XYZ file of C-alpha atoms in Angstrom:
745
model
C -63.910 36.292 43.649
C -63.460 38.483 46.695
C -60.515 40.666 47.433
C -59.064 41.493 50.854
C -61.525 42.640 53.418
C -64.482 41.134 51.598
C -64.479 43.626 48.743
C -65.231 42.355 45.306
C -62.108 41.307 43.465
C -61.332 41.928 39.820
C -63.189 39.973 37.220
C -61.201 37.597 35.072
C -59.779 38.889 31.836
C -62.388 38.787 29.130
C -65.442 39.073 31.385
C -68.046 41.056 29.491
C -71.049 43.212 30.436
C -74.198 41.628 31.888
C -76.748 40.260 29.474
C -79.584 42.482 28.380
C -82.227 40.106 29.748
C -82.142 39.080 33.398
C -83.688 35.701 34.195
C -85.845 35.471 37.296
C -85.963 32.414 39.552
C -89.204 31.383 37.874
C -87.490 31.304 34.531
C -89.140 34.405 33.041
C -87.123 37.302 31.757
C -87.494 40.496 33.750
C -89.591 43.094 31.938
C -91.091 46.540 32.466
C -94.773 47.416 32.784
C -97.045 45.574 30.409
C -97.844 47.351 27.201
C -99.876 46.237 24.269
C -97.761 48.255 21.816
C -94.105 48.173 22.980
C -91.722 46.949 25.666
C -90.303 49.016 28.509
C -88.332 52.114 27.758
C -84.570 52.153 28.274
C -84.874 54.314 31.385
C -87.456 52.023 32.956
C -85.362 48.943 32.116
C -82.292 50.477 33.767
C -84.347 51.248 36.863
C -85.617 47.666 36.972
C -82.059 46.342 36.836
C -80.930 48.784 39.553
C -83.813 47.745 41.802
C -82.922 44.109 41.261
C -79.252 44.679 42.118
C -80.200 46.691 45.192
C -82.567 43.949 46.350
C -79.872 41.293 45.966
C -77.258 43.409 47.716
C -74.928 43.838 44.722
C -73.938 47.326 45.806
C -70.694 47.617 43.851
C -72.285 46.356 40.640
C -75.124 48.841 41.168
C -72.637 51.681 41.642
C -70.781 50.709 38.474
C -74.031 50.670 36.511
C -74.998 54.127 37.807
C -71.623 55.510 36.692
C -72.118 53.974 33.241
C -75.643 55.427 32.983
C -74.343 58.847 34.000
C -71.804 58.798 31.193
C -74.433 57.847 28.643
C -76.734 60.624 29.862
C -73.967 63.084 28.908
C -73.988 61.962 25.296
C -72.452 58.490 25.380
C -68.953 57.358 26.266
C -66.097 57.096 23.813
C -64.966 53.447 23.856
C -61.751 52.086 22.376
C -63.622 49.249 20.673
C -65.414 51.790 18.481
C -62.197 52.868 16.764
C -61.473 49.700 14.757
C -57.734 48.983 14.345
C -56.891 52.110 16.348
C -58.084 50.395 19.517
C -54.816 48.435 19.674
C -52.707 51.560 20.041
C -53.833 51.937 23.659
C -51.164 49.697 25.130
C -48.048 51.741 24.460
C -46.809 55.253 25.085
C -43.425 55.607 23.413
C -43.625 56.482 19.711
C -47.454 56.624 19.987
C -49.462 58.789 17.543
C -50.562 62.231 18.706
C -53.775 62.396 20.696
C -55.512 64.324 17.925
C -55.308 61.147 15.832
C -58.112 59.707 17.941
C -60.247 62.731 18.910
C -63.289 63.742 16.885
C -65.647 66.638 17.451
C -68.227 64.516 19.219
C -65.707 62.734 21.475
C -66.454 63.783 25.031
C -64.308 61.090 26.660
C -61.410 60.007 24.391
C -59.607 56.874 25.490
C -56.050 57.107 26.782
C -53.585 56.196 24.041
C -50.769 55.276 26.447
C -52.924 53.281 28.802
C -50.806 50.229 29.685
C -47.228 51.304 29.080
C -47.534 54.612 30.922
C -49.268 53.006 33.886
C -46.560 50.330 34.163
C -43.825 52.982 34.093
C -45.558 54.797 36.961
C -46.369 51.690 39.016
C -44.534 50.566 42.143
C -40.973 49.447 41.512
C -41.572 46.090 43.170
C -44.311 45.330 40.604
C -42.786 46.970 37.537
C -40.488 44.135 36.508
C -43.309 41.598 36.269
C -45.789 44.012 34.738
C -43.400 44.806 31.890
C -43.524 41.169 30.842
C -47.108 41.710 29.663
C -46.038 44.290 27.073
C -44.519 41.844 24.578
C -47.556 39.527 24.219
C -49.880 42.548 24.141
C -47.755 44.018 21.338
C -47.638 40.776 19.316
C -51.333 40.003 19.519
C -52.312 43.628 18.938
C -50.227 43.583 15.779
C -51.676 40.266 14.617
C -55.187 41.550 15.323
C -54.602 44.616 13.147
C -53.308 42.383 10.355
C -56.355 40.156 10.800
C -58.804 42.985 10.084
C -57.069 43.775 6.772
C -55.645 47.177 7.668
C -52.120 47.119 6.157
C -51.417 50.816 6.682
C -52.356 50.614 10.352
C -50.307 47.419 10.758
C -47.207 49.039 9.265
C -47.689 52.137 11.425
C -48.203 50.102 14.598
C -45.121 47.960 13.965
C -42.896 50.940 13.111
C -43.939 52.911 16.195
C -43.827 50.184 18.839
C -41.415 47.432 17.770
C -38.197 49.217 18.693
C -38.654 48.843 22.433
C -38.581 45.034 22.044
C -35.602 44.829 19.672
C -33.123 43.776 22.352
C -34.884 40.675 23.657
C -36.990 39.621 20.652
C -34.855 40.617 17.697
C -35.369 37.459 15.634
C -39.134 37.343 16.166
C -39.444 40.992 15.163
C -37.529 40.343 11.950
C -39.913 37.519 11.125
C -43.065 39.496 11.958
C -41.988 42.752 10.358
C -43.437 42.094 6.892
C -46.911 40.985 8.002
C -49.740 43.152 6.669
C -52.695 40.883 5.796
C -54.568 37.998 7.388
C -53.158 35.423 4.975
C -49.629 36.473 5.954
C -50.263 35.209 9.484
C -50.764 31.641 8.273
C -47.903 31.764 5.763
C -45.378 33.051 8.316
C -44.068 30.332 10.668
C -43.443 32.621 13.654
C -46.805 34.378 13.323
C -48.609 31.057 12.945
C -46.977 29.705 16.111
C -48.066 32.770 18.086
C -51.545 32.742 16.555
C -52.294 29.068 17.268
C -50.818 28.984 20.801
C -51.293 30.913 23.983
C -48.327 32.864 25.281
C -47.452 31.560 28.742
C -46.632 33.948 31.604
C -46.003 33.120 35.247
C -46.425 36.073 37.608
C -47.273 36.594 41.244
C -50.948 36.624 42.163
C -50.677 40.115 43.603
C -49.246 41.605 40.416
C -51.901 39.997 38.232
C -54.722 41.261 40.445
C -53.262 44.767 40.399
C -53.205 44.673 36.599
C -56.779 43.412 36.298
C -58.056 46.016 38.746
C -56.457 48.756 36.691
C -57.873 47.418 33.416
C -61.346 47.242 34.948
C -61.057 50.797 36.150
C -60.100 51.903 32.632
C -62.599 49.611 30.955
C -64.059 52.138 28.499
C -60.692 53.811 27.922
C -59.095 50.713 26.406
C -58.844 48.391 29.373
C -61.407 46.048 27.870
C -59.286 45.735 24.708
C -56.235 44.609 26.666
C -58.350 42.327 28.863
C -59.727 40.650 25.768
C -56.219 40.109 24.370
C -54.999 38.606 27.641
C -58.019 36.330 27.941
C -57.827 35.112 24.353
C -54.109 34.803 23.726
C -52.220 34.684 27.053
C -52.072 31.800 29.511
C -51.343 33.540 32.806
C -50.136 31.286 35.614
C -50.141 32.868 39.062
C -47.981 31.939 42.038
C -48.394 32.648 45.705
C -46.120 35.637 46.464
C -45.510 34.339 49.987
C -43.965 31.061 48.832
C -40.403 30.653 50.070
C -37.766 30.511 47.354
C -40.151 31.634 44.632
C -38.880 34.178 42.120
C -42.267 35.853 42.601
C -41.846 36.134 46.373
C -42.084 39.531 48.044
C -38.378 39.415 48.895
C -37.459 38.658 45.289
C -39.723 41.417 44.009
C -38.154 43.923 46.384
C -34.625 42.747 45.545
C -35.209 43.216 41.824
C -37.548 46.166 41.970
C -35.009 48.561 40.489
C -33.689 46.189 37.838
C -34.750 46.395 34.235
C -36.438 43.258 32.900
C -34.843 42.745 29.502
C -35.365 39.027 28.988
C -38.187 36.497 29.435
C -38.163 33.901 32.174
C -37.455 30.263 31.377
C -41.149 29.294 31.616
C -42.347 32.168 29.443
C -43.222 32.131 25.786
C -44.627 30.000 22.982
C -45.855 27.287 23.246
C -45.105 27.328 26.971
C -44.025 24.492 29.221
C -43.232 23.610 32.777
C -39.642 24.722 33.512
C -37.202 21.895 32.959
C -39.815 19.560 31.474
C -39.430 18.276 27.937
C -43.213 18.253 27.523
C -44.403 21.453 25.889
C -48.011 21.019 26.984
C -48.730 23.912 29.391
C -50.933 21.603 31.458
C -48.339 18.826 31.664
C -47.512 17.510 35.152
C -44.735 19.422 36.857
C -43.032 16.261 38.126
C -39.648 15.850 36.418
C -37.908 12.527 35.806
C -35.279 11.813 38.414
C -31.693 12.238 37.267
C -28.578 10.852 38.953
C -25.995 13.625 38.917
C -23.357 12.112 41.192
C -19.979 10.896 39.925
C -19.752 7.514 38.236
C -18.602 4.882 40.746
C -15.157 3.472 40.093
C -14.965 -0.237 39.459
C -13.692 -2.177 42.482
C -10.725 -3.669 40.647
C -9.723 -0.298 39.214
C -10.091 1.433 42.578
C -7.776 -1.133 44.141
C -5.144 -0.495 41.465
C -5.462 3.277 41.915
C -5.030 2.967 45.696
C -1.917 0.857 45.273
C -0.343 3.390 42.911
C -1.264 6.328 45.172
C 0.144 4.557 48.256
C 3.383 3.928 46.370
C 3.519 7.593 45.352
C 2.976 8.674 48.986
C 5.913 6.510 50.061
C 8.231 7.971 47.422
C 7.121 11.565 48.020
C 5.562 11.975 51.467
C 3.088 14.881 51.749
C 4.348 18.166 53.149
C 3.290 19.447 56.543
C -0.417 20.295 56.504
C -0.905 18.626 53.116
C -3.216 15.671 52.576
C -1.858 12.368 51.436
C -2.961 11.137 48.023
C -4.991 8.355 49.643
C -6.837 10.903 51.799
C -7.528 13.019 48.717
C -8.962 9.978 46.928
C -11.221 9.139 49.873
C -12.477 12.715 49.964
C -13.301 12.673 46.252
C -15.182 9.392 46.586
C -17.255 10.681 49.522
C -18.215 13.996 47.940
C -21.571 12.632 46.762
C -24.048 10.260 48.482
C -24.432 6.867 46.879
C -28.073 7.411 45.896
C -26.993 10.240 43.558
C -24.555 8.040 41.656
C -25.708 6.451 38.379
C -25.749 2.727 37.791
C -22.559 1.951 35.786
C -24.184 -1.061 34.143
C -26.713 1.149 32.342
C -23.992 2.896 30.304
C -21.248 0.275 29.945
C -17.626 1.151 29.309
C -14.751 -1.045 28.101
C -12.688 -2.823 30.716
C -10.228 -0.394 32.345
C -6.667 -0.428 31.024
C -3.382 0.641 32.580
C -3.873 4.033 30.915
C -7.192 4.572 32.748
C -5.593 3.744 36.095
C -2.704 6.107 35.440
C -5.069 8.937 34.459
C -7.042 8.568 37.702
C -3.806 8.603 39.701
C -2.571 11.721 37.960
C -5.967 13.406 38.384
C -5.814 12.927 42.157
C -2.306 14.398 42.196
C -3.390 17.495 40.282
C -6.460 18.029 42.449
C -4.294 17.949 45.576
C -1.471 20.083 44.224
C -3.525 22.497 42.115
C -4.416 26.061 43.011
C -7.485 26.114 45.224
C -10.025 28.778 44.322
C -11.725 30.015 47.499
C -15.345 31.195 47.530
C -15.645 34.814 46.501
C -15.773 37.301 49.360
C -15.427 41.032 50.107
C -16.286 41.890 46.517
C -12.926 40.749 45.087
C -12.635 37.587 43.030
C -9.743 35.122 43.034
C -6.661 36.035 41.056
C -6.711 33.608 38.128
C -4.168 33.623 35.299
C -4.831 33.237 31.566
C -2.412 31.882 28.983
C -3.525 33.135 25.556
C -2.478 31.344 22.352
C -2.727 33.657 19.342
C -2.565 32.411 15.755
C -1.325 34.803 13.080
C -1.688 34.860 9.296
C -4.843 32.757 9.352
C -6.673 35.082 6.927
C -9.961 34.392 8.678
C -9.811 30.699 7.763
C -9.988 29.202 11.281
C -13.409 27.714 12.113
C -12.717 25.956 15.410
C -10.044 25.132 17.957
C -9.323 22.677 20.755
C -6.534 22.179 23.318
C -5.543 18.720 24.516
C -6.080 17.779 28.139
C -2.339 17.284 28.681
C -1.675 20.798 27.342
C 0.725 19.465 24.695
C -1.238 20.024 21.500
C -3.596 22.540 19.966
C -5.658 21.840 16.834
C -7.492 24.206 14.515
C -10.062 23.337 11.845
C -10.039 25.345 8.644
C -12.465 26.499 5.988
C -9.966 24.964 3.562
C -11.012 21.432 4.648
C -7.880 20.528 6.592
C -6.796 20.421 10.244
C -3.502 21.694 11.578
C -2.087 20.446 14.877
C 0.688 22.325 16.699
C 3.004 21.340 19.529
C 2.569 23.891 22.310
C 6.141 23.469 23.547
C 7.598 23.836 20.034
C 9.023 20.314 19.930
C 8.817 18.241 16.713
C 5.742 16.106 16.234
C 7.119 12.742 15.191
C 5.316 9.608 14.047
C 5.311 6.518 16.267
C 6.607 4.246 14.952
C 8.614 6.400 12.585
C 7.955 5.680 8.910
C 10.512 6.191 6.139
C 8.651 9.159 4.712
C 8.487 10.886 8.128
C 11.887 9.834 9.459
C 13.723 12.871 10.775
C 10.719 15.241 10.803
C 11.512 18.437 12.693
C 8.260 20.348 12.186
C 6.297 21.391 15.257
C 2.997 21.115 13.387
C 1.086 18.527 11.380
C -1.507 18.915 8.668
C -4.366 16.394 8.550
C -6.042 16.143 5.146
C -9.142 14.093 4.365
C -12.299 16.184 4.649
C -13.904 17.649 1.546
C -15.653 20.518 3.306
C -14.975 23.103 6.017
C -13.965 21.603 9.364
C -16.445 22.976 11.891
C -15.317 21.218 15.099
C -12.348 19.302 16.504
C -12.017 17.471 19.818
C -9.038 15.758 21.494
C -9.567 12.501 23.356
C -9.337 12.762 27.175
C -5.781 13.186 28.459
C -3.893 14.484 31.463
C -0.362 15.785 31.945
C 2.082 13.338 33.506
C 4.847 13.986 36.030
C 7.237 12.309 33.614
C 7.483 14.312 30.331
C 8.572 11.174 28.484
C 5.521 9.202 29.631
C 3.190 8.812 26.649
C 0.571 6.722 28.457
C -1.749 9.579 29.469
C -1.337 11.714 26.339
C -4.079 12.388 23.792
C -3.939 9.637 21.209
C -6.945 10.526 19.076
C -8.576 13.551 17.498
C -12.149 13.781 16.223
C -13.235 16.219 13.537
C -16.610 17.084 11.969
C -17.148 18.792 8.669
C -19.481 20.276 6.123
C -19.008 17.095 4.092
C -21.462 15.378 6.540
C -18.779 13.073 7.964
C -16.868 12.601 11.204
C -13.248 11.447 11.114
C -11.152 9.790 13.811
C -7.434 10.612 13.568
C -4.597 8.651 15.193
C -2.070 11.103 16.658
C 0.709 8.516 16.878
C 0.902 8.099 13.120
C -1.096 11.220 12.081
C -3.470 9.219 9.916
C -7.263 8.885 9.624
C -8.459 5.614 11.132
C -12.255 5.742 10.680
C -14.810 7.794 8.764
C -18.208 7.873 10.510
C -21.202 8.510 8.266
C -24.785 8.981 9.404
C -25.770 12.642 9.307
C -27.586 13.943 6.232
C -26.243 17.491 6.504
C -23.152 19.338 7.800
C -22.007 18.367 11.294
C -21.584 21.500 13.428
C -20.127 20.202 16.697
C -18.456 17.152 18.205
C -17.335 16.229 21.731
C -15.593 13.272 23.376
C -17.187 11.708 26.430
C -15.322 12.038 29.740
C -14.008 8.453 29.508
C -13.122 8.485 25.822
C -15.313 5.654 24.550
C -18.406 7.622 23.520
C -18.612 10.792 21.460
C -21.488 13.075 20.471
C -22.251 15.042 17.303
C -24.780 17.754 16.412
C -25.892 18.531 12.878
C -27.864 20.711 10.500
C -30.299 17.787 10.129
C -31.841 18.758 13.525
C -30.489 15.643 15.257
C -27.692 14.744 17.636
C -26.080 11.320 17.437
C -24.218 9.324 20.055
C -21.382 7.119 18.781
C -18.805 4.695 20.131
C -15.324 4.421 18.700
C -15.744 0.714 17.981
C -18.944 1.062 15.946
C -19.306 2.819 12.595
C -23.027 3.476 13.156
C -24.510 5.701 15.875
C -25.825 3.932 18.970
C -28.402 6.686 19.718
C -30.160 9.202 17.477
C -31.521 12.084 19.585
C -34.513 13.724 17.900
C -36.555 16.582 19.339
C -35.086 19.928 18.317
C -36.925 22.049 15.744
C -33.756 23.422 14.197
C -30.011 22.815 13.825
C -28.178 21.237 16.766
C -25.280 23.671 17.125
C -23.608 22.687 20.408
C -23.206 19.443 22.356
C -21.734 18.500 25.741
C -21.404 15.509 28.095
C -22.310 15.259 31.756
C -19.218 14.365 33.861
C -20.655 10.984 34.843
C -21.173 9.994 31.183
C -24.835 9.086 31.796
C -26.322 12.201 30.180
C -25.623 14.483 27.240
C -26.730 18.026 26.402
C -27.655 19.536 23.058
C -28.353 23.169 22.126
C -30.168 24.333 19.035
C -31.139 27.331 16.938
C -34.630 26.803 18.359
C -33.122 28.444 21.484
C -33.569 25.441 23.726
C -31.134 23.170 25.524
C -32.123 19.543 26.008
C -30.700 16.931 28.348
C -30.829 13.301 27.199
C -30.292 10.015 29.014
C -27.606 7.935 27.310
C -29.229 4.721 28.551
C -32.388 5.015 26.422
C -32.051 8.231 24.418
C -35.000 9.914 26.162
C -35.066 13.638 26.854
C -35.180 14.269 30.617
C -34.804 18.068 30.795
C -35.399 21.092 28.588
C -34.027 24.538 29.378
C -35.591 27.578 27.680
C -34.844 31.220 28.322
C -32.419 32.273 25.605
C -33.478 35.028 23.225
C -30.599 34.449 20.799
C -29.043 31.460 19.076
C -27.117 29.280 21.539
C -23.412 29.135 20.721
C -21.720 27.340 23.659
C -22.422 24.749 26.371
C -20.515 23.527 29.432
C -21.404 21.264 32.355
C -19.771 21.824 35.742
C -17.413 19.122 37.119
C -19.727 18.656 40.109
C -22.497 17.663 37.683
C -25.061 20.026 39.211
C -24.789 23.149 37.049
C -25.029 23.772 33.324
C -23.904 26.919 31.505
C -25.161 28.022 28.096
C -24.320 31.126 26.066
C -25.830 32.817 23.018
C -24.908 35.213 20.223
C -26.364 38.178 22.138
C -23.584 37.979 24.725
C -25.661 36.383 27.479
C -24.675 33.439 29.707
C -27.271 31.450 31.636
C -26.540 29.153 34.589
C -29.006 26.311 35.136
C -29.752 24.019 38.059
C -29.871 20.632 36.331
C -31.854 18.853 39.048
C -34.762 21.324 39.063
C -34.464 22.428 35.437
C -34.647 26.085 36.471
C -32.437 29.003 35.625
C -30.133 30.061 38.443
C -29.065 33.382 36.955
C -28.270 35.378 33.842
C -24.838 36.956 33.321
C -23.986 39.705 30.869
C -20.748 41.397 29.900
C -19.826 40.186 26.423
C -20.787 42.240 23.399
C -22.942 40.795 20.638
C -21.449 38.428 18.104
C -21.357 35.172 19.994
C -19.761 33.508 23.021
C -17.947 30.571 21.472
C -16.510 28.688 24.453
C -17.301 28.070 28.130
C -15.513 26.096 30.849
C -15.929 25.604 34.620
C -13.132 25.494 37.169
C -12.426 22.223 39.006
C -14.423 23.429 42.037
C -17.355 24.429 39.776
C -17.275 27.859 41.384
C -15.859 29.853 38.463
C -16.800 30.001 34.803
C -14.565 31.304 32.012
C -15.918 32.451 28.635
C -14.509 33.726 25.365
C -16.026 34.913 22.135
C -16.292 37.254 19.189
C -15.763 40.426 21.228
C -12.093 39.420 21.672
C -12.243 39.091 25.454
C -11.776 36.336 28.021
C -14.064 36.830 31.021
C -14.168 35.094 34.383
C -17.469 34.787 36.254
C -18.618 33.788 39.715
C -20.867 30.807 39.016
C -22.210 30.577 42.583
C -23.159 34.157 43.411
C -26.941 34.435 43.459
C -28.252 37.346 41.421
C -31.823 36.108 40.803
C -34.242 35.452 43.627
C -33.313 35.217 47.310
C -29.817 34.141 48.225
C -29.573 30.407 48.762
C -27.036 27.631 49.079
C -23.423 28.643 48.806
C -24.109 31.683 46.646
C -24.287 35.262 47.856
C -27.207 37.599 47.468
C -27.466 40.340 44.903
C -26.710 42.903 47.561
C -23.163 41.596 47.802
C -22.788 41.604 44.053
C -23.622 45.260 43.542
C -20.050 46.229 44.440
C -18.382 42.973 43.493
C -16.525 44.233 40.428
C -13.381 45.564 42.045
C -11.056 44.173 39.405
C -13.620 43.182 36.794
C -15.251 46.542 36.236
C -12.175 48.329 35.027
C -11.119 45.458 32.827
C -14.634 45.114 31.510
C -14.690 48.773 30.566
C -11.451 48.510 28.647
C -12.608 45.365 26.888
C -15.843 47.000 25.913
C -13.867 49.874 24.458
C -11.900 47.465 22.306
C -14.994 45.586 21.097
C -16.507 46.012 17.713
C -19.718 47.434 19.120
C -18.198 49.800 21.657
C -20.539 52.617 20.738
C -23.639 50.898 22.070
C -24.213 51.198 25.772
C -26.412 48.119 25.920
C -23.509 45.971 24.686
C -21.344 47.179 27.601
C -23.794 46.091 30.331
C -21.882 44.070 32.930
C -23.613 42.121 35.667
C -22.126 42.038 39.196
C -21.001 38.407 38.942
C -18.204 39.190 36.472
C -14.881 38.883 38.285
C -12.344 39.738 35.594
C -12.156 40.583 31.907
C -9.034 40.120 29.774
C -9.129 41.929 26.423
C -7.011 40.637 23.537
C -5.532 42.600 20.668
C -8.113 42.014 17.942
C -8.139 38.260 18.495
C -11.595 36.661 18.751
C -11.434 33.828 21.290
C -12.346 30.394 19.896
C -11.491 28.244 22.915
C -11.181 28.620 26.689
C -10.240 25.831 29.074
C -9.519 25.389 32.783
C -6.730 22.922 33.502
C -6.958 20.610 36.516
C -4.512 22.995 38.204
C -6.977 25.901 37.592
C -4.876 27.676 34.991
C -6.941 29.159 32.143
C -5.844 28.419 28.586
C -7.373 30.380 25.707
C -6.859 30.375 21.965
C -7.787 32.745 19.166
C -6.822 34.036 15.736
C -5.489 37.547 15.177
C -7.817 39.588 12.940
C -5.961 42.727 11.714
């Protein structure tokens, strides 16, 4: 391979020295002068090789050989490979052993102990971010190599001295690898075995990879060959053209992020490696992704006609104000937001025939969209002024497991470790039975207790609802509540009579999460049995069993058009499934912690996921790639996410007792594109969020750690509570934020 200007480029990782015997065109090995007693001397053989290289015009190879011969003439070089397990200490500088650990009396050229890490720290800023991504696989495979040569003391020393720098992004893997000391431990430990039997995948720019290889060649006898061998054997390096437009490895992207610290792996990095977005984990799998239809579900012709009639009647009774759209115009705009080819085929995921309630909900939705607060795109570094209504529950004694707020903002439900559910009226009015029964006649309580589960209630979900203009109108209210429990069952509760209607059984282990579909007919569950199951209310058995995760399915969510569902697992992946056939169509991987929350944007194009390390990732569903990473929450878990109606804002809440509002469109990774703004705009875009974020960090449980207080520029606002972890956040159709939590004295 030739570099720029015709100079010889770097050899590939793992290329070794030339063979001792050079084969001539005639097939005979080159030899020195004939001798009846012995072969050529070493000096004569070296001269023969030099003459051969000179004759063939291999000037650079000849020069390298002369340098090597000169070193040997001085007494022989000191090579890292000669030091046994100590050779693997060359990659890191921080916490490295003293230099005297390696030097002996005869060492004339000791290898550099901080070879890779020190060089990366001193490299150009535009390359540093990508180069640092090599440190983790070099560390892991160096450690496994030391364990493989049965050197337990060296393995313990290496791990203790070098593991701390990776604790933030690879905490769980480090915990799993920490006790390895012998070769047999590698095969008994699941994490170590996965690393050992697979190549670690990295995607970097071609320029950065060539720079690294050139450096390792230059330092070949000082430890470069050790690192080259590790990369060749255990790392699958994929290079991209740095001039490609829109690439995260483009020159513009490298310059934009040159000063940023790379704390987390990219979505296509890791074990076993895959093409971003693809559900196939084979690194060589085709990069073509299945097509997904992300547009809104078309309304049935008969239902659309009924909705238009009701909206026209409403326009006649209450004509629009000056400058305000009519309800019919608002409906037409909503229908035309997406091209027809992006809409799914309604026949593939059938729904029951629309009822009067469905028509009324669509009418009310159009009214709220027109009359609701419009959130403009963020500009001038100041985010929109959103309001949060916080519901705080007292005297819970840490018994609340989950919470949900009904779509009509009338009810709030909380699941308990004591196996029951309590439902409250948010306006304080009595919750009566309909029809009233003798035992409940005259009830004046503003709460109801639902008893039936025999284990902790881990998730509750209200059926779709929307607030009506007429407070006495019960047509669009939530009529049902779903709950999942540690008793392996799902229960459907009727909120008119406050009784359990159906018990759904199918999971073999506790059911962690449950969600209604956007139209109320389907619902989705995730369980400790590593599966997610899709159900319908009129069938006691699941209609789809979604299998593919390697660990518990902790979070589930629906796509707004009801044609796809999302599942998140302890295996740190998010999968997207087609409801039609149950096939996985996307896989999103970039989390370094356990995923604790999911939310899909109303426009159907973006997906948000959060983990227990306080990180939120925004994904482009169509391409399967990560849009950006947002940080601001402390560790402990982000338990709820929700997008605004325009899909431009994201609200989050979690264990750090804060509610935070984020700009979901601002571009902070790669070049600015679409409707988002570049990172340059975001550097000062915390006018109201920075101060609030600082105060919230001060009130968090981990306020003493600076890394927990890191806030990315896309945070708009932070609202700290008084010792109340936030279980639920929700945007209403009018763009008011509702949040709920339990006070923890």
